[in-house]
Amino acid sequence: MQHIRNFSIIAHIDHGKSTLADRIIQFCGGLSDREMEEQVLDSMELERERGITIKAQTVALKYPSLDGQVYLLNLIDTPGHVDFSYEVSRSLAACEGALLVVDASQGVEAQTVANCYTAIEQGVEVIPVLNKIDLPAADPERVVAEIEDIIGIDAKDALRVSAKTGEGIQAMLEAVVKRIPTPKGDPDAPLKALIIDSWFDNYVGVVILVRVVDGVLKPGNKIMLMANRTAYLCEQVGAFLPKAESRDSLAAGEVGYVISGIKELKSAKVGDTVTLADNPATAPLAGFKEIKPQVFAGLYPVESNQYDALRAALEKLQLNDSSLQFEPETSQALGFGFRCGFLGLLHLDIVQERLEREYDMDLITTAPTVVYQVVLRDGTITEIENPSKMPDLSKIVEIREPIITTTILVPEEYVGVVMSLCTGKRGIQRNMQYMGRQVMLVYEMPLNEVVMDFFDKLKSVSRGYASLDYEFKEFRASDLVKLDILINNEKVDALSLIVHRASSQQRGRELAQKMRELIPRQMFDIAVQAAIGAHVVARENVKALRKNVLAKCYGGDITRKRKLLEKQKAGKKRMKRVGNVEIPQAAFLAILQVG
Ligand code: GDP
Ligand code: MG
């Protein structure tokens, strides 16, 4: 055990975590040069394209240290996005150390701070690493000062590396061996293993990745997952080198995979404790949480005969993503579809893109919404995930909305614009601190406002320099109303949304205008109205087309005409017929473009 080092790499997105992980694997001879061609740890195609790590994975490496000893390094990759902060915290709980990677040309950003604090909370030894020192714009001195000012940890011994050229990697691994503590734990105590990650494998079923804290786990043991007290037979244990290799056992201090005939991913929850059924631990490891979706959206097939295919695709995705939830939903406007719950906006984006790309689905997605707690006159409290399901106002005592605490880091010159953006989104400032050339702003903000494009606006007003992190704070009562959109006097349920009363009229006007721009002209006039209850707050008109589009082709050659028809058909793919009006996908998301 004294030759084991368990560590993670934590970083703000794009600071070079995956590249550094690959370089470490290469340095330790885990893979040939050819196998190194592709980034190894980001294994899903989508991850590679987006350059983000969605699922934590881990790898066990042999490192021959300059002190003459060979160390076993367990490198635990962590997801790099704010939606996955719980998984990050569980990965860190499995480690004794973390490399805090900061891009030496960019400096400290919001997730650098958030992830570092999570590591410190878990009692993990943090080693600052300045990456990308090969870049001419690298300014290590300034970044050292930023780490000390903003995060408040000693960074004078920060390592300087280039994940790209390999410079400084050996010195960094020496620091891993010297500065990260040896794992503690009692191999003779009852088994306690933390589930760091789990995924579904088509051949062997659910695979769990664990950090053994106490005890020893062997194939043939009867294991028990403590959250649900369900038992399974342990069939195989092993480690990723990075290819899977089976072992005789996993003992206290070690990290590896377990195959045990678990059928469903939702039985193997990240953060749960594995113990032995015959000699169970008295208490599970601390920190387990059931994660709940925060953001909801309706997903509807463009063609209604694709409904069963969509269900099958969602079921498949859920096999490997237990945080994705869905249930059937019927919309008057959109027909049969699913209400889906996501951890956050990026998660929604990823699921939507995978459905379209890997499962070839044509979808209409409704604007993302949050969960509201509604207190009714009869004293009951219900949770509403879909604005169109909001009970009649006369039955409601109070509507409570989710509030988040967001931490924003931004260069001084953009503080003014960022503050007015936050205020415009009903943000309440809780803190503001100047740190070197950056300013840290802390706001409490309704999540509802954040899901309406706050990220994009923040990036654009700060020219990409602001970074953000957020966490759920509480449900808070607020003066909210339901805004309905009517098209040719018919309410379109999929377009209803919940807004604050103070901005409801303006939102209604902007939304109606936007809809007018987005709905293509058709053979007849189309009236677009925004209404709060029976009160119409805005009215717009989409004028009828004067002549048939095909008229242009009269007498023209047949191929041109066919092309035009094909083009029209392709354009229609993302249209949904509501009553007799064709509405494009973009209109269902129009709300994201106003306010
Ligand atoms: P992650 O989001 O933290 O996993 O970051 P990636 O490893 O995907 O790196 C983000 C970008 O920075 C990629 O384009 C990398 O090629 C680049 N990059 C990473 N490390 C270095 C480095 O040391 N030097 C230079 N010049 N570029 C780097
Ligand atoms: Mg990455």
Coordinates of C-alpha atoms and ligand atoms in Angstrom, one line a residue:
M1 CA 0.0 0.0 0.0
Q2 CA 2.9 2.4 0.6
H3 CA 3.6 2.4 -3.2
I4 CA 0.1 3.4 -4.2
R5 CA -0.9 7.0 -5.1
N6 CA -4.5 7.8 -5.9
F7 CA -5.1 11.2 -7.5
S8 CA -7.3 13.2 -9.8
I9 CA -6.7 16.0 -12.2
I10 CA -9.0 19.0 -11.6
A11 CA -9.2 22.0 -13.9
H12 CA -11.4 24.5 -15.6
I13 CA -12.6 23.3 -19.0
D14 CA -10.0 23.5 -21.7
H15 CA -7.0 24.0 -19.4
G16 CA -5.6 20.7 -20.6
K17 CA -6.8 18.0 -18.2
S18 CA -7.3 15.3 -20.8
T19 CA -4.1 16.1 -22.7
L20 CA -2.2 15.9 -19.4
A21 CA -3.8 12.6 -18.5
D22 CA -2.8 11.2 -21.9
R23 CA 0.7 12.4 -21.5
I24 CA 1.0 10.7 -18.0
I25 CA -0.3 7.5 -19.5
Q26 CA 2.2 7.7 -22.3
F27 CA 5.1 8.5 -19.9
C28 CA 4.2 5.4 -17.8
G29 CA 4.2 3.3 -20.9
G30 CA 0.5 2.4 -20.7
L31 CA 0.0 2.7 -24.4
S32 CA 2.0 2.7 -27.7
D33 CA 2.4 5.9 -29.7
R34 CA -0.2 4.7 -32.2
E35 CA -2.7 4.1 -29.5
M36 CA -1.9 7.6 -28.1
E37 CA -3.0 9.2 -31.3
E38 CA -6.5 9.7 -30.0
Q39 CA -7.0 11.1 -26.6
V40 CA -7.6 8.1 -24.5
L41 CA -9.6 9.1 -21.5
D42 CA -12.3 11.0 -23.5
S43 CA -13.5 7.8 -25.1
M44 CA -16.9 8.8 -26.5
E45 CA -17.0 10.3 -29.9
L46 CA -19.0 13.2 -28.7
E47 CA -16.6 13.9 -25.9
R48 CA -13.7 14.0 -28.4
E49 CA -15.6 16.5 -30.6
R50 CA -16.7 18.7 -27.8
G51 CA -13.4 18.3 -26.0
I52 CA -15.1 17.6 -22.7
T53 CA -15.0 14.6 -20.4
I54 CA -18.5 13.4 -19.6
K55 CA -18.0 10.2 -17.7
A56 CA -15.2 9.7 -15.2
Q57 CA -12.8 7.0 -16.1
T58 CA -9.7 5.8 -14.4
V59 CA -6.4 4.2 -15.2
A60 CA -3.7 2.3 -13.2
L61 CA -0.1 3.0 -14.1
K62 CA 3.3 1.8 -13.1
Y63 CA 5.7 4.7 -12.5
P64 CA 9.4 4.0 -11.9
S65 CA 10.4 6.9 -9.7
L66 CA 13.8 8.5 -9.5
D67 CA 14.1 7.1 -5.9
G68 CA 14.4 3.6 -7.5
Q69 CA 11.0 2.4 -6.4
V70 CA 8.1 1.5 -8.7
Y71 CA 4.8 3.2 -7.7
L72 CA 1.3 2.3 -8.7
L73 CA -0.5 5.5 -9.8
N74 CA -4.2 5.4 -10.0
L75 CA -5.3 8.4 -12.1
I76 CA -9.0 9.1 -11.7
D77 CA -10.4 11.3 -14.4
T78 CA -13.2 13.6 -13.4
P79 CA -15.9 15.3 -15.5
G80 CA -15.0 18.9 -16.2
H81 CA -18.4 20.6 -16.3
V82 CA -20.5 22.3 -13.7
D83 CA -23.5 19.9 -14.3
F84 CA -21.4 17.0 -13.0
S85 CA -20.1 18.5 -9.8
Y86 CA -21.4 15.6 -7.6
E87 CA -19.4 13.1 -9.7
V88 CA -16.4 15.3 -9.3
S89 CA -16.8 15.3 -5.5
R90 CA -17.1 11.5 -5.5
S91 CA -14.0 11.0 -7.6
L92 CA -12.1 13.3 -5.3
A93 CA -13.4 11.4 -2.3
A94 CA -11.6 8.4 -3.7
C95 CA -8.2 10.2 -3.8
E96 CA -5.5 11.4 -1.5
G97 CA -4.2 14.0 -3.9
A98 CA -5.2 16.2 -6.8
L99 CA -3.3 18.0 -9.5
L100 CA -4.9 21.5 -9.8
V101 CA -4.2 22.3 -13.5
V102 CA -4.3 25.9 -14.5
D103 CA -3.6 27.2 -18.0
A104 CA -0.6 29.4 -17.6
S105 CA -1.8 31.7 -20.4
Q106 CA -5.4 32.0 -19.0
G107 CA -5.1 32.0 -15.2
V108 CA -7.6 31.0 -12.6
E109 CA -11.2 30.6 -13.7
A110 CA -14.5 29.9 -11.8
Q111 CA -14.3 26.1 -12.0
T112 CA -10.7 26.1 -11.0
V113 CA -11.8 27.6 -7.7
A114 CA -14.9 25.5 -7.3
N115 CA -13.1 22.2 -8.0
C116 CA -10.2 23.2 -5.8
Y117 CA -12.5 23.9 -2.9
T118 CA -14.2 20.6 -3.4
A119 CA -10.8 18.9 -3.2
I120 CA -9.9 20.7 0.0
E121 CA -13.3 19.8 1.5
Q122 CA -12.5 16.2 0.8
G123 CA -9.2 16.5 2.6
V124 CA -7.2 16.0 -0.6
E125 CA -3.6 17.2 -1.0
V126 CA -3.7 19.8 -3.8
I127 CA -0.7 20.2 -6.1
P128 CA -0.9 23.3 -8.3
V129 CA 0.3 22.7 -11.9
L130 CA 0.8 25.4 -14.5
N131 CA 0.1 23.9 -17.9
K132 CA 0.8 25.2 -21.4
I133 CA 4.1 26.8 -20.5
D134 CA 5.1 26.3 -24.1
L135 CA 2.7 29.0 -25.2
P136 CA 4.3 32.5 -25.8
A137 CA 1.4 34.0 -23.8
A138 CA 2.1 31.9 -20.7
D139 CA 2.7 34.1 -17.7
P140 CA 3.4 31.6 -14.8
E141 CA 4.3 34.4 -12.3
R142 CA 1.0 36.1 -12.7
V143 CA -0.9 32.8 -12.4
V144 CA 1.0 31.8 -9.3
A145 CA -0.1 35.1 -7.7
E146 CA -3.7 34.4 -8.9
I147 CA -3.8 31.0 -7.3
E148 CA -2.6 32.4 -4.1
D149 CA -4.9 35.5 -4.2
I150 CA -8.1 33.9 -5.4
I151 CA -7.9 30.3 -4.1
G152 CA -5.7 31.1 -1.1
I153 CA -3.4 28.1 -1.3
D154 CA 0.4 28.2 -1.4
A155 CA 1.5 28.0 -5.1
K156 CA 5.2 29.0 -4.9
D157 CA 6.1 25.3 -5.6
A158 CA 3.7 25.1 -8.5
L159 CA 4.9 22.7 -11.2
R160 CA 5.4 24.1 -14.7
V161 CA 4.5 21.7 -17.5
S162 CA 3.5 21.4 -21.0
A163 CA 1.1 18.6 -21.6
K164 CA 1.7 19.2 -25.3
T165 CA 5.5 18.8 -25.4
G166 CA 5.9 16.7 -22.3
E167 CA 8.1 19.2 -20.6
G168 CA 8.0 19.0 -16.8
I169 CA 6.0 15.7 -16.7
Q170 CA 8.6 13.7 -14.9
A171 CA 9.1 16.4 -12.2
M172 CA 5.3 16.5 -11.8
L173 CA 5.1 12.7 -11.3
E174 CA 7.9 12.9 -8.8
A175 CA 5.8 15.5 -6.9
V176 CA 2.8 13.1 -7.1
V177 CA 4.9 10.4 -5.4
K178 CA 6.5 12.7 -2.8
R179 CA 3.7 15.0 -1.9
I180 CA 0.5 12.9 -2.1
P181 CA 0.0 10.8 1.0
T182 CA -0.1 7.0 0.9
P183 CA -3.6 5.6 1.2
K184 CA -4.7 4.7 4.7
G185 CA -7.2 1.9 5.4
D186 CA -7.5 -1.4 7.2
P187 CA -7.4 -4.5 4.9
D188 CA -8.7 -6.6 7.9
A189 CA -11.8 -4.5 8.5
P190 CA -15.2 -5.3 6.9
L191 CA -15.2 -4.2 3.2
K192 CA -16.1 -0.6 2.4
A193 CA -15.6 0.4 -1.2
L194 CA -16.8 3.7 -2.7
I195 CA -18.5 3.6 -6.1
I196 CA -16.7 6.3 -8.2
D197 CA -18.4 5.6 -11.4
S198 CA -20.6 3.0 -13.1
W199 CA -21.6 2.2 -16.7
F200 CA -23.3 -0.3 -18.8
D201 CA -21.3 -2.7 -20.9
N202 CA -23.1 -4.7 -23.6
Y203 CA -21.2 -7.9 -22.8
V204 CA -20.9 -8.0 -19.0
G205 CA -23.7 -5.7 -17.8
V206 CA -23.1 -3.0 -15.2
V207 CA -19.4 -2.3 -14.4
I208 CA -18.7 -0.4 -11.3
L209 CA -15.5 1.5 -10.6
V210 CA -14.6 1.5 -6.9
R211 CA -12.0 2.8 -4.4
V212 CA -11.6 0.2 -1.7
V213 CA -11.3 2.0 1.6
D214 CA -11.2 -0.9 4.0
G215 CA -11.1 -4.7 3.6
V216 CA -10.5 -6.8 0.5
L217 CA -12.8 -7.7 -2.4
K218 CA -12.4 -11.0 -4.3
P219 CA -14.3 -12.8 -7.1
G220 CA -16.8 -15.2 -5.5
N221 CA -17.6 -12.8 -2.6
K222 CA -21.3 -11.9 -2.1
I223 CA -21.4 -8.1 -2.2
M224 CA -24.1 -5.7 -1.0
L225 CA -24.8 -2.2 -2.1
M226 CA -25.6 -0.3 1.0
A227 CA -28.1 2.3 -0.3
N228 CA -30.7 -0.3 -1.3
R229 CA -29.2 -3.3 0.6
T230 CA -29.3 -5.4 -2.6
A231 CA -26.8 -8.3 -2.9
Y232 CA -24.9 -9.6 -5.9
L233 CA -22.2 -12.2 -6.6
C234 CA -18.8 -10.6 -7.4
E235 CA -17.7 -12.3 -10.6
Q236 CA -14.6 -10.4 -11.6
V237 CA -12.4 -7.6 -10.3
G238 CA -9.6 -5.8 -12.1
A239 CA -7.9 -2.6 -13.2
F240 CA -7.6 -0.5 -16.3
L241 CA -4.0 -0.3 -17.5
P242 CA -5.7 1.4 -19.5
K243 CA -7.0 -1.8 -21.0
A244 CA -9.0 -3.9 -18.6
E245 CA -7.0 -6.6 -16.8
S246 CA -8.5 -8.9 -14.2
R247 CA -6.9 -9.3 -10.7
D248 CA -7.2 -11.8 -7.8
S249 CA -8.4 -9.1 -5.4
L250 CA -8.8 -5.4 -4.8
A251 CA -7.6 -4.4 -1.3
A252 CA -7.8 -1.3 0.9
G253 CA -6.2 1.6 -0.9
E254 CA -6.7 0.2 -4.4
V255 CA -8.9 1.4 -7.3
G256 CA -10.4 -1.0 -9.8
Y257 CA -13.5 -2.3 -11.5
V258 CA -16.1 -4.9 -10.3
I259 CA -18.3 -7.0 -12.4
S260 CA -21.1 -8.6 -10.5
G261 CA -24.2 -9.2 -12.5
I262 CA -26.0 -6.0 -11.7
K263 CA -28.6 -5.5 -14.4
E264 CA -29.5 -1.9 -14.2
L265 CA -27.3 1.1 -13.9
K266 CA -29.6 2.8 -11.4
S267 CA -28.8 0.0 -8.9
A268 CA -25.2 1.1 -8.9
K269 CA -25.3 4.7 -7.8
V270 CA -22.2 6.8 -7.7
G271 CA -21.3 7.5 -4.1
D272 CA -22.8 4.3 -2.7
T273 CA -20.8 1.9 -0.6
V274 CA -20.1 -1.7 -1.5
T275 CA -19.7 -4.1 1.4
L276 CA -19.8 -7.9 1.9
A277 CA -23.2 -9.4 2.5
D278 CA -21.9 -11.9 5.0
N279 CA -19.7 -9.4 7.0
P280 CA -21.2 -6.0 6.3
A281 CA -19.7 -2.7 7.4
T282 CA -21.7 -1.0 10.2
A283 CA -22.1 2.3 8.3
P284 CA -21.7 3.4 4.7
L285 CA -19.1 5.9 3.6
A286 CA -20.2 9.6 4.0
G287 CA -21.2 11.8 1.2
F288 CA -23.8 9.7 -0.7
K289 CA -26.5 11.7 -2.4
E290 CA -29.4 10.8 -4.7
I291 CA -28.9 13.2 -7.6
K292 CA -32.1 14.8 -8.9
P293 CA -32.6 16.4 -12.3
Q294 CA -32.7 20.2 -12.1
V295 CA -33.7 21.1 -15.7
F296 CA -36.6 19.7 -17.7
A297 CA -37.7 19.8 -21.3
G298 CA -40.2 18.1 -23.5
L299 CA -38.8 16.0 -26.4
Y300 CA -41.2 15.2 -29.2
P301 CA -40.6 13.3 -32.4
V302 CA -41.3 15.4 -35.5
E303 CA -43.0 12.4 -37.1
S304 CA -45.5 10.9 -34.6
N305 CA -44.7 7.4 -35.9
Q306 CA -41.2 7.8 -34.4
Y307 CA -42.6 7.8 -30.8
D308 CA -41.7 4.2 -30.1
A309 CA -38.2 4.7 -31.6
L310 CA -37.7 7.7 -29.4
R311 CA -38.7 5.7 -26.3
A312 CA -36.3 2.9 -27.3
A313 CA -33.5 5.4 -27.8
L314 CA -34.1 7.1 -24.5
E315 CA -34.1 3.7 -22.8
K316 CA -30.8 2.9 -24.4
L317 CA -29.2 6.2 -23.3
Q318 CA -30.5 5.7 -19.8
L319 CA -28.6 2.4 -19.6
N320 CA -25.5 4.4 -19.5
D321 CA -26.7 7.6 -17.9
S322 CA -28.8 7.0 -14.8
S323 CA -29.2 10.8 -14.2
L324 CA -31.3 11.0 -17.4
Q325 CA -35.0 10.7 -16.5
F326 CA -38.0 10.6 -18.8
E327 CA -41.7 9.9 -18.7
P328 CA -44.4 10.0 -21.4
E329 CA -46.1 13.3 -21.9
T330 CA -48.9 14.4 -24.1
S331 CA -49.1 17.9 -25.6
Q332 CA -52.1 19.2 -27.4
A333 CA -49.7 20.9 -29.8
L334 CA -47.0 18.4 -30.2
G335 CA -48.7 15.1 -29.6
F336 CA -47.0 12.2 -27.8
G337 CA -43.5 12.7 -26.5
F338 CA -41.5 12.6 -23.3
R339 CA -40.8 15.0 -20.4
C340 CA -37.1 14.5 -19.7
G341 CA -35.1 15.6 -16.7
F342 CA -31.4 16.6 -16.9
L343 CA -28.7 17.6 -14.4
G344 CA -28.3 20.9 -16.3
L345 CA -28.2 22.6 -19.6
L346 CA -25.1 20.9 -20.9
H347 CA -26.5 17.5 -20.0
L348 CA -29.7 18.4 -22.0
D349 CA -27.5 19.4 -25.0
I350 CA -25.6 16.2 -24.9
V351 CA -28.6 14.0 -24.7
Q352 CA -30.4 15.9 -27.5
E353 CA -27.3 15.7 -29.7
R354 CA -26.8 12.0 -29.1
L355 CA -30.5 11.2 -29.9
E356 CA -30.1 13.1 -33.2
R357 CA -26.7 11.8 -34.1
E358 CA -26.5 8.2 -32.9
Y359 CA -30.2 7.4 -33.1
D360 CA -31.1 9.5 -36.1
M361 CA -34.1 11.1 -34.4
D362 CA -35.7 14.3 -35.6
L363 CA -36.9 16.1 -32.5
I364 CA -38.8 19.1 -31.4
T365 CA -37.4 20.2 -28.0
T366 CA -39.3 22.6 -25.8
A367 CA -37.6 25.4 -23.9
P368 CA -35.9 24.1 -20.8
T369 CA -37.7 24.8 -17.5
V370 CA -37.0 24.2 -13.8
V371 CA -39.0 22.5 -11.1
Y372 CA -41.4 24.7 -9.1
Q373 CA -42.9 24.0 -5.7
V374 CA -46.5 25.0 -5.7
V375 CA -48.4 25.5 -2.4
L376 CA -52.1 25.0 -2.9
R377 CA -55.0 26.4 -0.9
D378 CA -55.8 22.9 0.5
G379 CA -52.3 22.9 2.1
T380 CA -50.7 20.4 -0.3
I381 CA -47.3 21.1 -2.0
T382 CA -46.8 19.8 -5.5
E383 CA -43.8 19.9 -7.8
I384 CA -44.4 21.2 -11.3
E385 CA -41.9 20.3 -14.0
N386 CA -44.0 21.6 -16.9
P387 CA -45.3 25.1 -17.1
S388 CA -48.5 24.1 -18.9
K389 CA -49.3 21.9 -15.9
M390 CA -49.4 24.9 -13.5
P391 CA -52.7 24.8 -11.6
D392 CA -55.1 27.7 -11.9
L393 CA -53.8 30.8 -10.0
S394 CA -57.0 30.8 -7.9
K395 CA -55.9 27.5 -6.3
I396 CA -52.4 28.7 -5.5
V397 CA -51.2 30.2 -2.3
E398 CA -47.5 30.4 -3.3
I399 CA -45.1 29.4 -6.0
R400 CA -41.5 28.7 -5.0
E401 CA -38.7 28.6 -7.5
P402 CA -35.2 27.1 -7.2
I403 CA -32.5 29.6 -6.3
I404 CA -28.8 29.0 -7.1
T405 CA -25.6 30.6 -5.8
T406 CA -23.4 31.5 -8.7
T407 CA -19.8 32.5 -8.5
I408 CA -18.5 34.4 -11.5
L409 CA -14.8 35.3 -12.1
V410 CA -14.4 38.1 -14.6
P411 CA -11.6 40.6 -15.5
E412 CA -12.1 44.0 -14.0
E413 CA -13.1 45.8 -17.3
Y414 CA -16.2 43.7 -17.6
V415 CA -17.5 43.9 -14.1
G416 CA -20.0 46.6 -14.9
V417 CA -21.7 44.7 -17.8
V418 CA -21.7 41.4 -15.9
M419 CA -23.3 43.1 -12.8
S420 CA -26.1 44.6 -14.9
L421 CA -26.7 41.3 -16.7
C422 CA -27.1 39.6 -13.3
T423 CA -29.4 42.3 -12.0
G424 CA -31.5 42.0 -15.1
K425 CA -31.8 38.3 -14.4
R426 CA -33.2 39.1 -10.9
G427 CA -29.8 38.3 -9.3
I428 CA -29.0 39.5 -5.8
Q429 CA -25.4 40.3 -5.1
R430 CA -23.9 38.5 -2.1
N431 CA -20.3 39.2 -2.5
M432 CA -17.8 41.1 -4.6
Q433 CA -14.0 40.8 -4.2
Y434 CA -11.2 42.3 -6.2
M435 CA -8.4 39.8 -6.7
G436 CA -5.5 40.9 -8.8
R437 CA -6.9 41.9 -12.2
Q438 CA -9.9 39.7 -11.7
V439 CA -13.1 40.2 -9.7
M440 CA -15.1 37.5 -8.0
L441 CA -18.9 38.1 -8.0
V442 CA -21.3 36.0 -6.0
Y443 CA -25.0 36.2 -6.8
E444 CA -28.1 34.4 -5.8
M445 CA -30.2 34.0 -8.9
P446 CA -33.3 32.1 -9.9
L447 CA -32.3 29.0 -11.9
N448 CA -35.2 29.8 -14.1
E449 CA -33.4 32.9 -15.4
V450 CA -30.2 31.0 -15.8
V451 CA -31.7 28.3 -18.0
M452 CA -32.9 31.0 -20.3
D453 CA -29.5 31.6 -22.0
F454 CA -27.6 33.2 -19.1
F455 CA -24.4 31.3 -20.0
D456 CA -24.4 32.6 -23.6
K457 CA -25.1 36.1 -22.5
L458 CA -22.4 36.1 -19.9
K459 CA -19.9 34.8 -22.4
S460 CA -20.9 37.4 -25.0
V461 CA -20.9 40.5 -22.6
S462 CA -17.5 39.5 -21.3
R463 CA -16.0 38.5 -24.7
G464 CA -15.6 35.0 -23.4
Y465 CA -13.6 36.0 -20.3
A466 CA -16.1 35.4 -17.6
S467 CA -16.3 32.0 -16.1
L468 CA -19.0 30.6 -13.8
D469 CA -19.9 28.0 -11.3
Y470 CA -23.1 27.4 -9.5
E471 CA -24.8 25.3 -6.9
F472 CA -28.4 24.9 -5.8
K473 CA -29.3 26.9 -2.7
E474 CA -33.0 26.7 -1.9
F475 CA -36.6 27.0 -3.1
R476 CA -37.9 30.5 -2.5
A477 CA -41.4 32.1 -2.9
S478 CA -41.7 34.5 -5.8
D479 CA -44.3 36.4 -7.7
L480 CA -44.5 34.2 -10.8
V481 CA -47.2 34.0 -13.5
K482 CA -47.8 31.7 -16.4
L483 CA -47.4 33.3 -19.9
D484 CA -49.3 31.5 -22.6
I485 CA -48.8 31.8 -26.4
L486 CA -51.9 31.5 -28.6
I487 CA -51.6 30.9 -32.4
N488 CA -54.8 31.6 -34.3
N489 CA -56.5 31.8 -30.9
E490 CA -55.4 28.3 -29.9
K491 CA -53.2 28.0 -26.8
V492 CA -50.0 26.1 -27.6
D493 CA -49.3 24.3 -24.4
A494 CA -45.7 23.5 -25.4
L495 CA -44.9 27.2 -25.5
S496 CA -46.3 28.2 -22.1
L497 CA -43.7 29.4 -19.6
I498 CA -43.4 30.7 -16.1
V499 CA -42.0 34.3 -15.7
H500 CA -41.8 36.9 -13.0
R501 CA -44.8 39.2 -12.9
A502 CA -42.6 42.3 -13.2
S503 CA -41.2 41.3 -16.5
S504 CA -44.1 39.3 -17.8
Q505 CA -45.6 42.0 -20.1
Q506 CA -42.3 42.8 -21.7
R507 CA -41.4 39.1 -22.1
G508 CA -44.8 38.5 -23.7
R509 CA -44.3 41.3 -26.2
E510 CA -40.8 40.3 -27.1
L511 CA -41.8 36.7 -27.5
A512 CA -44.7 37.4 -29.8
Q513 CA -42.4 39.5 -31.9
K514 CA -39.8 36.8 -32.1
M515 CA -42.5 34.2 -33.0
R516 CA -43.6 36.5 -35.8
E517 CA -40.1 36.5 -37.2
L518 CA -39.7 32.7 -36.8
I519 CA -43.0 31.4 -38.1
P520 CA -42.7 31.3 -41.9
R521 CA -45.5 33.0 -43.9
Q522 CA -48.1 30.5 -45.0
M523 CA -51.2 30.6 -47.2
F524 CA -53.3 32.5 -44.6
D525 CA -52.8 35.1 -41.9
I526 CA -51.5 33.9 -38.6
A527 CA -52.3 35.7 -35.3
V528 CA -49.7 35.3 -32.5
Q529 CA -50.8 36.4 -29.1
A530 CA -49.2 36.3 -25.6
A531 CA -51.5 36.2 -22.7
I532 CA -51.5 36.0 -18.9
G533 CA -54.7 34.3 -17.9
A534 CA -57.4 35.9 -20.0
H535 CA -55.4 39.1 -20.4
V536 CA -53.7 39.4 -23.8
V537 CA -50.5 41.3 -23.4
A538 CA -49.2 41.2 -27.0
R539 CA -50.4 40.6 -30.5
E540 CA -48.5 40.1 -33.7
N541 CA -49.5 39.0 -37.2
V542 CA -47.7 36.8 -39.7
K543 CA -49.0 37.9 -43.1
A544 CA -50.2 35.4 -45.7
L545 CA -48.0 34.6 -48.7
R546 CA -49.2 36.3 -51.8
K547 CA -48.5 33.5 -54.2
N548 CA -47.5 29.9 -54.4
V549 CA -43.8 29.3 -54.1
L550 CA -44.0 27.0 -57.0
A551 CA -45.4 29.7 -59.2
K552 CA -41.8 30.8 -59.9
C553 CA -41.2 27.5 -61.6
Y554 CA -44.0 27.7 -64.1
G555 CA -42.6 26.6 -67.4
G556 CA -39.2 26.2 -65.9
D557 CA -37.3 23.0 -66.1
I558 CA -38.4 20.1 -64.0
T559 CA -35.2 19.6 -62.0
R560 CA -35.4 23.0 -60.6
K561 CA -38.9 22.4 -59.5
R562 CA -38.0 19.1 -57.9
K563 CA -35.1 20.7 -56.1
L564 CA -37.3 23.3 -54.7
L565 CA -39.8 20.7 -53.5
E566 CA -36.9 18.7 -51.9
K567 CA -35.6 21.8 -50.2
Q568 CA -39.1 22.5 -48.9
K569 CA -39.4 19.0 -47.6
A570 CA -36.0 19.2 -45.8
G571 CA -37.0 22.5 -44.3
K572 CA -40.2 20.9 -43.1
K573 CA -38.4 18.2 -41.2
R574 CA -38.2 20.5 -38.2
M575 CA -41.7 21.8 -38.6
K576 CA -44.6 20.8 -36.4
R577 CA -48.2 21.3 -37.5
V578 CA -50.2 23.0 -34.7
G579 CA -53.8 23.3 -35.9
N580 CA -53.2 24.2 -39.5
V581 CA -50.1 26.3 -38.8
E582 CA -46.6 25.0 -39.5
I583 CA -44.3 26.0 -36.6
P584 CA -40.5 25.5 -36.8
Q585 CA -38.4 24.1 -34.0
A586 CA -36.8 27.4 -33.5
A587 CA -40.1 28.9 -32.4
F588 CA -40.4 26.5 -29.5
L589 CA -37.1 27.8 -28.3
A590 CA -37.8 31.5 -29.0
I591 CA -38.0 32.2 -25.3
L592 CA -34.3 31.6 -25.1
Q593 CA -33.7 34.6 -27.5
V594 CA -35.7 37.2 -25.6
G595 CA -35.3 38.9 -22.2
Ligands
GDP1 P1 -9.6 19.7 -20.8 O1 -10.9 20.4 -21.2 O2 -9.1 20.3 -19.5 O3 -9.7 18.3 -20.8 O4 -8.6 20.2 -21.9 P2 -7.9 19.5 -23.1 O5 -6.9 18.5 -22.7 O6 -9.0 19.0 -24.0 O7 -7.1 20.7 -23.8 C1 -7.7 21.8 -24.3 C2 -6.9 22.4 -25.5 O8 -5.6 22.8 -25.0 C3 -6.6 21.4 -26.5 O9 -6.7 22.0 -27.8 C4 -5.2 20.9 -26.3 O10 -4.5 20.5 -27.4 C5 -4.6 22.2 -25.7 N1 -3.5 22.0 -24.8 C6 -3.5 21.1 -23.7 N2 -2.3 21.2 -23.1 C7 -1.5 22.0 -23.8 C8 -0.2 22.5 -23.6 O11 0.6 22.1 -22.7 N3 0.3 23.4 -24.5 C9 -0.5 23.8 -25.5 N4 0.0 24.7 -26.4 N5 -1.8 23.4 -25.7 C10 -2.3 22.5 -24.8
MG2 MG -11.2 16.8 -21.2

